[in-house]
XYZ file of C-alpha atoms in Angstrom:
420
model
C 0.000 0.000 0.000
C 2.839 2.402 0.887
C 4.562 1.692 -2.419
C 1.315 2.340 -4.261
C 0.829 5.648 -2.438
C 4.430 6.672 -3.161
C 4.035 5.781 -6.841
C 0.821 7.788 -7.028
C 2.515 10.796 -5.396
C 5.457 10.648 -7.810
C 3.094 10.385 -10.793
C 1.067 13.332 -9.494
C 4.173 15.508 -9.097
C 5.400 14.571 -12.581
C 1.987 15.459 -13.993
C 2.173 18.868 -12.305
C 5.586 19.520 -13.848
C 4.188 18.617 -17.261
C 1.063 20.764 -16.917
C 2.779 23.711 -15.205
C 4.313 25.273 -18.354
C 0.841 25.393 -19.926
C -0.277 28.085 -17.441
C 3.087 29.874 -17.096
C 3.780 33.024 -19.126
C 6.121 32.699 -22.063
C 9.591 34.135 -21.387
C 10.416 37.618 -22.606
C 13.253 37.734 -25.156
C 15.767 40.358 -24.005
C 17.890 40.751 -27.176
C 16.903 44.152 -28.529
C 14.659 44.855 -25.511
C 14.200 48.401 -24.211
C 14.636 48.104 -20.442
C 13.912 51.179 -18.307
C 15.582 51.245 -14.879
C 13.794 53.937 -12.895
C 14.328 55.657 -9.545
C 16.454 58.189 -7.764
C 19.532 58.125 -5.564
C 18.827 59.500 -2.089
C 21.271 58.293 0.555
C 20.635 60.817 3.329
C 17.299 61.945 4.752
C 18.355 65.607 4.549
C 18.723 65.538 0.760
C 16.022 67.515 -0.989
C 14.630 66.439 -4.359
C 15.723 68.414 -7.380
C 12.987 70.529 -8.928
C 14.673 71.202 -12.254
C 16.704 68.866 -14.403
C 19.612 70.241 -16.396
C 18.545 71.387 -19.869
C 19.902 69.621 -22.910
C 22.523 71.876 -24.537
C 25.562 69.780 -25.286
C 24.127 67.583 -28.044
C 24.233 68.544 -31.695
C 20.898 69.880 -32.921
C 20.334 66.805 -35.073
C 20.553 64.570 -31.994
C 18.520 66.683 -29.598
C 14.985 65.475 -28.832
C 12.025 67.708 -29.542
C 11.561 70.296 -26.800
C 8.438 69.621 -24.797
C 7.465 71.192 -21.505
C 5.639 68.926 -19.080
C 2.324 70.228 -17.908
C 3.344 70.422 -14.269
C 6.992 71.519 -14.236
C 10.200 72.297 -16.013
C 11.547 70.016 -18.742
C 13.602 67.053 -17.576
C 16.839 66.608 -19.463
C 18.350 63.919 -21.541
C 21.955 64.011 -20.368
C 24.731 65.073 -22.743
C 26.413 62.177 -24.476
C 23.526 59.804 -24.131
C 22.897 59.407 -27.864
C 25.908 58.070 -29.783
C 27.203 60.158 -32.616
C 26.029 59.193 -36.108
C 22.930 57.327 -34.854
C 20.420 60.125 -34.976
C 18.716 59.019 -38.164
C 16.366 56.134 -37.565
C 17.096 55.859 -33.822
C 13.674 57.125 -32.906
C 12.038 54.619 -35.277
C 13.520 51.179 -34.536
C 12.563 48.169 -36.605
C 9.280 46.653 -35.425
C 9.150 43.893 -32.838
C 9.052 40.389 -34.273
C 6.081 39.317 -32.206
C 2.772 37.779 -33.127
C 0.205 40.570 -33.624
C -2.499 40.954 -30.953
C -5.195 39.744 -33.347
C -3.400 36.403 -33.731
C -5.276 34.696 -30.950
C -4.983 37.806 -28.753
C -1.503 36.900 -27.521
C 2.042 37.783 -28.478
C 4.560 35.028 -28.985
C 7.135 35.828 -26.326
C 9.022 32.622 -26.728
C 10.162 33.042 -30.340
C 13.870 33.526 -30.834
C 14.630 36.616 -32.826
C 17.075 36.721 -35.738
C 20.354 38.542 -35.196
C 19.988 42.310 -35.278
C 16.203 42.296 -34.850
C 14.350 44.057 -32.042
C 12.305 41.995 -29.642
C 11.641 44.148 -26.591
C 12.714 47.346 -24.925
C 13.001 48.178 -21.239
C 13.660 50.851 -18.685
C 15.280 50.854 -15.233
C 14.522 53.565 -12.699
C 17.107 54.101 -9.971
C 19.716 52.810 -12.388
C 22.685 54.977 -11.438
C 23.956 52.738 -8.612
C 23.437 49.553 -6.602
C 20.832 47.002 -7.658
C 19.425 49.225 -10.423
C 22.764 49.582 -12.159
C 23.447 45.851 -11.887
C 20.009 45.078 -13.349
C 20.814 47.369 -16.273
C 24.171 45.622 -16.802
C 22.532 42.183 -16.695
C 19.944 43.203 -19.290
C 22.571 44.881 -21.456
C 24.635 41.680 -21.431
C 21.628 39.941 -22.954
C 21.297 42.465 -25.763
C 18.752 44.906 -24.336
C 18.573 48.639 -25.022
C 18.687 50.548 -21.736
C 17.148 53.747 -20.436
C 18.454 54.843 -17.026
C 16.270 57.199 -15.010
C 17.658 58.724 -11.813
C 18.256 62.072 -10.183
C 22.043 62.237 -9.826
C 23.411 63.285 -13.234
C 27.081 62.549 -12.496
C 26.313 59.035 -11.304
C 24.066 58.474 -14.322
C 26.904 59.242 -16.723
C 29.311 57.065 -14.717
C 26.805 54.193 -14.803
C 26.299 54.686 -18.554
C 30.034 54.330 -19.236
C 30.250 51.227 -17.068
C 27.208 49.569 -18.655
C 28.437 50.222 -22.204
C 31.465 47.999 -21.532
C 29.145 44.976 -21.603
C 27.685 45.560 -25.082
C 27.289 42.441 -27.219
C 26.724 44.350 -30.466
C 27.352 47.852 -31.820
C 23.631 48.656 -32.112
C 22.915 48.745 -28.395
C 22.200 52.114 -26.775
C 22.244 53.370 -23.182
C 20.034 56.446 -22.737
C 20.186 58.536 -19.541
C 17.434 60.787 -18.204
C 17.777 62.901 -15.063
C 14.520 63.330 -13.158
C 13.076 62.751 -9.677
C 10.469 60.046 -10.232
C 8.679 60.661 -6.924
C 7.726 64.330 -7.283
C 5.732 65.115 -10.418
C 3.824 62.545 -12.468
C 3.538 64.840 -15.490
C 7.295 65.216 -15.588
C 7.835 61.453 -15.278
C 5.319 60.807 -18.052
C 7.116 63.340 -20.245
C 10.563 61.751 -19.861
C 9.193 58.255 -20.468
C 7.742 59.571 -23.731
C 11.171 60.992 -24.600
C 12.750 57.598 -23.998
C 10.155 55.859 -26.160
C 10.704 58.363 -28.970
C 14.390 57.405 -28.953
C 14.269 53.658 -28.335
C 10.704 52.596 -28.995
C 7.994 51.309 -26.617
C 9.066 50.062 -23.208
C 8.948 46.294 -22.812
C 10.347 46.033 -19.298
C 10.219 48.623 -16.525
C 12.303 48.044 -13.394
C 11.348 50.294 -10.461
C 14.315 50.620 -8.114
C 13.480 53.914 -6.394
C 14.223 53.483 -2.717
C 15.400 55.086 0.493
C 15.643 53.876 4.072
C 15.698 55.953 7.267
C 15.896 53.542 10.229
C 15.053 54.705 13.742
C 12.703 54.181 16.640
C 9.098 55.103 15.905
C 8.844 57.984 18.391
C 12.240 59.390 17.394
C 11.531 59.674 13.665
C 10.229 62.963 12.307
C 6.678 62.794 10.980
C 7.964 64.178 7.679
C 10.166 61.065 7.329
C 7.076 58.852 7.014
C 5.711 61.105 4.290
C 9.040 61.280 2.454
C 9.591 57.496 2.441
C 6.064 56.827 1.219
C 6.598 59.349 -1.568
C 9.950 57.913 -2.665
C 9.446 54.191 -2.096
C 5.801 53.971 -3.169
C 4.951 56.863 -5.484
C 8.433 56.596 -6.997
C 7.261 53.246 -8.372
C 3.661 54.236 -9.107
C 4.513 57.136 -11.434
C 6.818 55.304 -13.913
C 4.492 52.286 -13.959
C 1.484 54.481 -14.665
C 3.416 56.115 -17.528
C 4.119 52.827 -19.360
C 1.131 50.622 -18.570
C -1.249 51.905 -21.274
C 1.215 51.182 -24.092
C 2.021 47.751 -22.670
C -1.669 46.810 -22.575
C -2.226 48.065 -26.108
C 0.728 46.029 -27.420
C -0.033 43.046 -25.144
C 3.630 42.919 -24.221
C 5.249 43.929 -20.963
C 7.031 43.259 -17.720
C 6.902 45.578 -14.681
C 9.306 44.934 -11.816
C 8.948 46.438 -8.354
C 12.013 46.210 -6.111
C 10.665 45.913 -2.574
C 12.664 44.427 0.312
C 12.513 41.634 2.855
C 11.401 44.458 5.158
C 8.359 44.571 2.876
C 7.507 41.016 3.952
C 8.359 41.257 7.640
C 8.105 44.306 9.914
C 11.279 44.740 11.943
C 12.464 46.941 14.784
C 13.628 50.325 13.485
C 11.785 50.131 10.170
C 8.420 51.627 11.159
C 8.783 54.225 8.392
C 10.522 52.037 5.809
C 8.584 48.759 6.052
C 5.090 50.194 5.393
C 6.317 51.916 2.219
C 7.662 48.592 0.965
C 4.575 46.645 2.059
C 2.522 49.078 -0.030
C 4.403 48.010 -3.159
C 3.168 44.456 -2.772
C -0.455 45.576 -2.525
C -0.009 47.648 -5.668
C 1.662 44.760 -7.481
C -1.034 42.210 -6.599
C -3.878 44.497 -7.681
C -2.049 45.562 -10.847
C -1.226 41.979 -11.803
C -4.904 41.035 -11.684
C -5.715 43.968 -13.977
C -3.011 43.428 -16.599
C -2.639 39.646 -16.768
C -5.317 39.283 -19.480
C -3.195 41.628 -21.625
C -0.106 39.406 -21.371
C 1.612 41.902 -19.057
C 3.254 40.402 -15.971
C 4.352 41.958 -12.697
C 7.316 40.858 -10.578
C 7.989 41.912 -6.982
C 11.589 41.463 -5.836
C 12.374 41.057 -2.133
C 16.151 41.457 -1.838
C 17.835 40.979 1.553
C 20.502 43.370 2.857
C 22.587 44.128 -0.222
C 26.027 45.695 -0.462
C 25.023 49.007 -2.063
C 25.813 52.684 -1.330
C 22.338 53.081 0.154
C 22.893 50.160 2.548
C 26.192 51.658 3.737
C 24.430 54.932 4.591
C 21.564 53.069 6.254
C 23.974 51.260 8.587
C 25.200 54.601 9.965
C 21.699 55.368 11.280
C 20.477 51.964 12.474
C 19.538 51.523 16.142
C 21.540 48.817 17.910
C 18.565 46.425 17.856
C 18.115 46.815 14.103
C 21.796 46.280 13.454
C 21.937 43.091 15.559
C 18.831 41.664 13.863
C 20.286 42.475 10.428
C 23.503 40.654 11.328
C 21.607 37.349 11.662
C 21.679 37.112 7.853
C 24.475 37.624 5.349
C 24.830 40.607 3.008
C 24.302 39.824 -0.683
C 26.149 41.216 -3.662
C 24.064 43.451 -5.944
C 25.156 41.415 -8.978
C 23.637 38.263 -7.445
C 20.391 40.062 -6.664
C 20.192 41.595 -10.144
C 20.653 38.259 -11.908
C 17.784 36.719 -9.968
C 15.506 39.704 -10.570
C 16.136 39.674 -14.323
C 15.658 35.903 -14.496
C 12.332 36.033 -12.643
C 11.112 39.036 -14.646
C 11.863 37.308 -17.949
C 9.940 34.232 -16.795
C 7.023 36.354 -15.561
C 7.299 35.131 -11.955
C 5.384 37.247 -9.458
C 7.824 36.696 -6.569
C 11.576 37.127 -6.822
C 13.537 36.078 -3.746
C 17.209 35.532 -2.965
C 18.642 32.588 -1.033
C 17.015 30.139 1.363
C 15.810 32.819 3.780
C 14.187 34.697 0.914
C 12.497 31.563 -0.381
C 11.131 30.772 3.079
C 9.827 34.318 3.578
C 8.124 34.307 0.181
C 6.406 30.998 0.955
C 5.359 32.177 4.432
C 3.920 35.473 3.227
C 2.410 34.283 -0.059
C -1.167 34.723 1.164
C -3.368 35.431 -1.874
C -0.424 36.371 -4.086
C -0.565 35.169 -7.718
C 1.319 32.032 -8.734
C 2.821 31.459 -12.147
C 2.864 27.670 -12.021
C 1.038 24.810 -10.334
C 4.379 23.628 -8.975
C 4.932 26.895 -7.140
C 1.516 26.689 -5.501
C 2.080 23.076 -4.466
C 5.454 23.911 -2.922
C 3.867 26.678 -0.847
C 1.157 24.357 0.427
C 3.599 21.587 1.358
C 6.253 23.779 3.030
C 4.016 26.240 4.906
C 3.884 24.310 8.196
C 7.619 23.625 8.341
C 8.548 27.205 7.442
C 6.150 28.620 10.054
C 7.871 26.492 12.715
C 11.287 27.818 11.675
C 9.939 31.375 11.576
C 8.776 31.137 15.204
C 12.366 30.459 16.256
C 13.522 33.500 14.256
C 10.865 35.706 15.868
C 11.856 34.461 19.314
C 15.478 35.313 18.571
C 14.541 38.821 17.398
C 12.439 39.446 20.523
C 15.354 38.265 22.657
C 17.696 40.752 20.950
C 15.265 43.614 21.623
C 14.878 42.638 25.299
C 18.658 42.407 25.836
C 19.178 45.815 24.286
C 16.433 47.289 26.471
C 18.035 45.815 29.606
C 21.453 47.119 28.574
C 19.974 50.564 27.998
C 18.213 50.491 31.392
C 21.491 49.617 33.145
C 23.438 52.323 31.364
C 20.985 55.129 32.320
C 21.800 55.140 36.096
C 25.512 55.089 35.291
C 25.121 58.089 33.014
C 23.244 59.998 35.740
C 25.895 59.312 38.399
C 28.840 60.098 36.075
């Protein structure tokens, strides 16, 4: 009887693996893709957002985009040197995508391999001047994508552009840079996305990397910090996504990536301002995925752990002792490792993108009513939920113990300070 049950279980699992690809989205072909990496670089809470981007003056007239003033602010600037010399003619009108037209069964054939030199998709990365965003742009560029970087810091944008261009696999690839604060003015964001699409064609993949963290105890954080983090971490992803979604639905082609955090799955000491802004991204992603899935547009939410980026280095300078000790229970990842996983999951159309065993466990524990992209994924969540919850209780107990020890240490140090 046991052998029969085991054989039935094996057959059932094999059947799931066979059926699973039938409900999974077809992979997005990156060669020729326009990937937009969007966001802004804010490392310190005292930095104020820029209201005006530098005007475009250094490009020859033939290469300059048409001047258009956004309805709500000053024109954002394409940075000097972003369009290679001699490529003005035809750059704004790339060859058409080699995809099945929408009327052919209502779906585009994402899985077809494109011939050399053809265009298959285009993407954009916000927050692409450093850290995870820059590494995502490099990973996509290595696979033949055309890149648009959107961030606030112009100097870092140009540095990132030069670094990314080293990984070109053909002489037709382009890295376009646009300086704008994606969290302040939707009309301005919409305007610069249109500029990017005029140069490189419709966006096929948008990667939202806008992010900022200000750790601290709840009562010690300024009220304005909560507003600022919600604006940057949440609206900084809403605005670029809103600017590209209509075109994606019309073309029935698209990937939208939201870079959240493990602090967007689990609320931790010291992150009372940061965690809610990252939790909000998941709610947006789940609702948006339900809306756009019938149009062959897929949403991915990435939950990276602590990652060795400039922003993380600045965050560590402000962390309370409790937050720092809890963070030290896990290792710090390299941004290149995180970027590879994000790009892989986005191409496959996976809703969740996690890193390492801890990330996998957190994603399974917090899956709730989140979409699944395969029967296998759903089955794994069902089977592992009990075990992972048991492990999580030990983690939570350890975190509570750290907080209590720090509180006791603080209570002991107060009398000593008063007598000194």
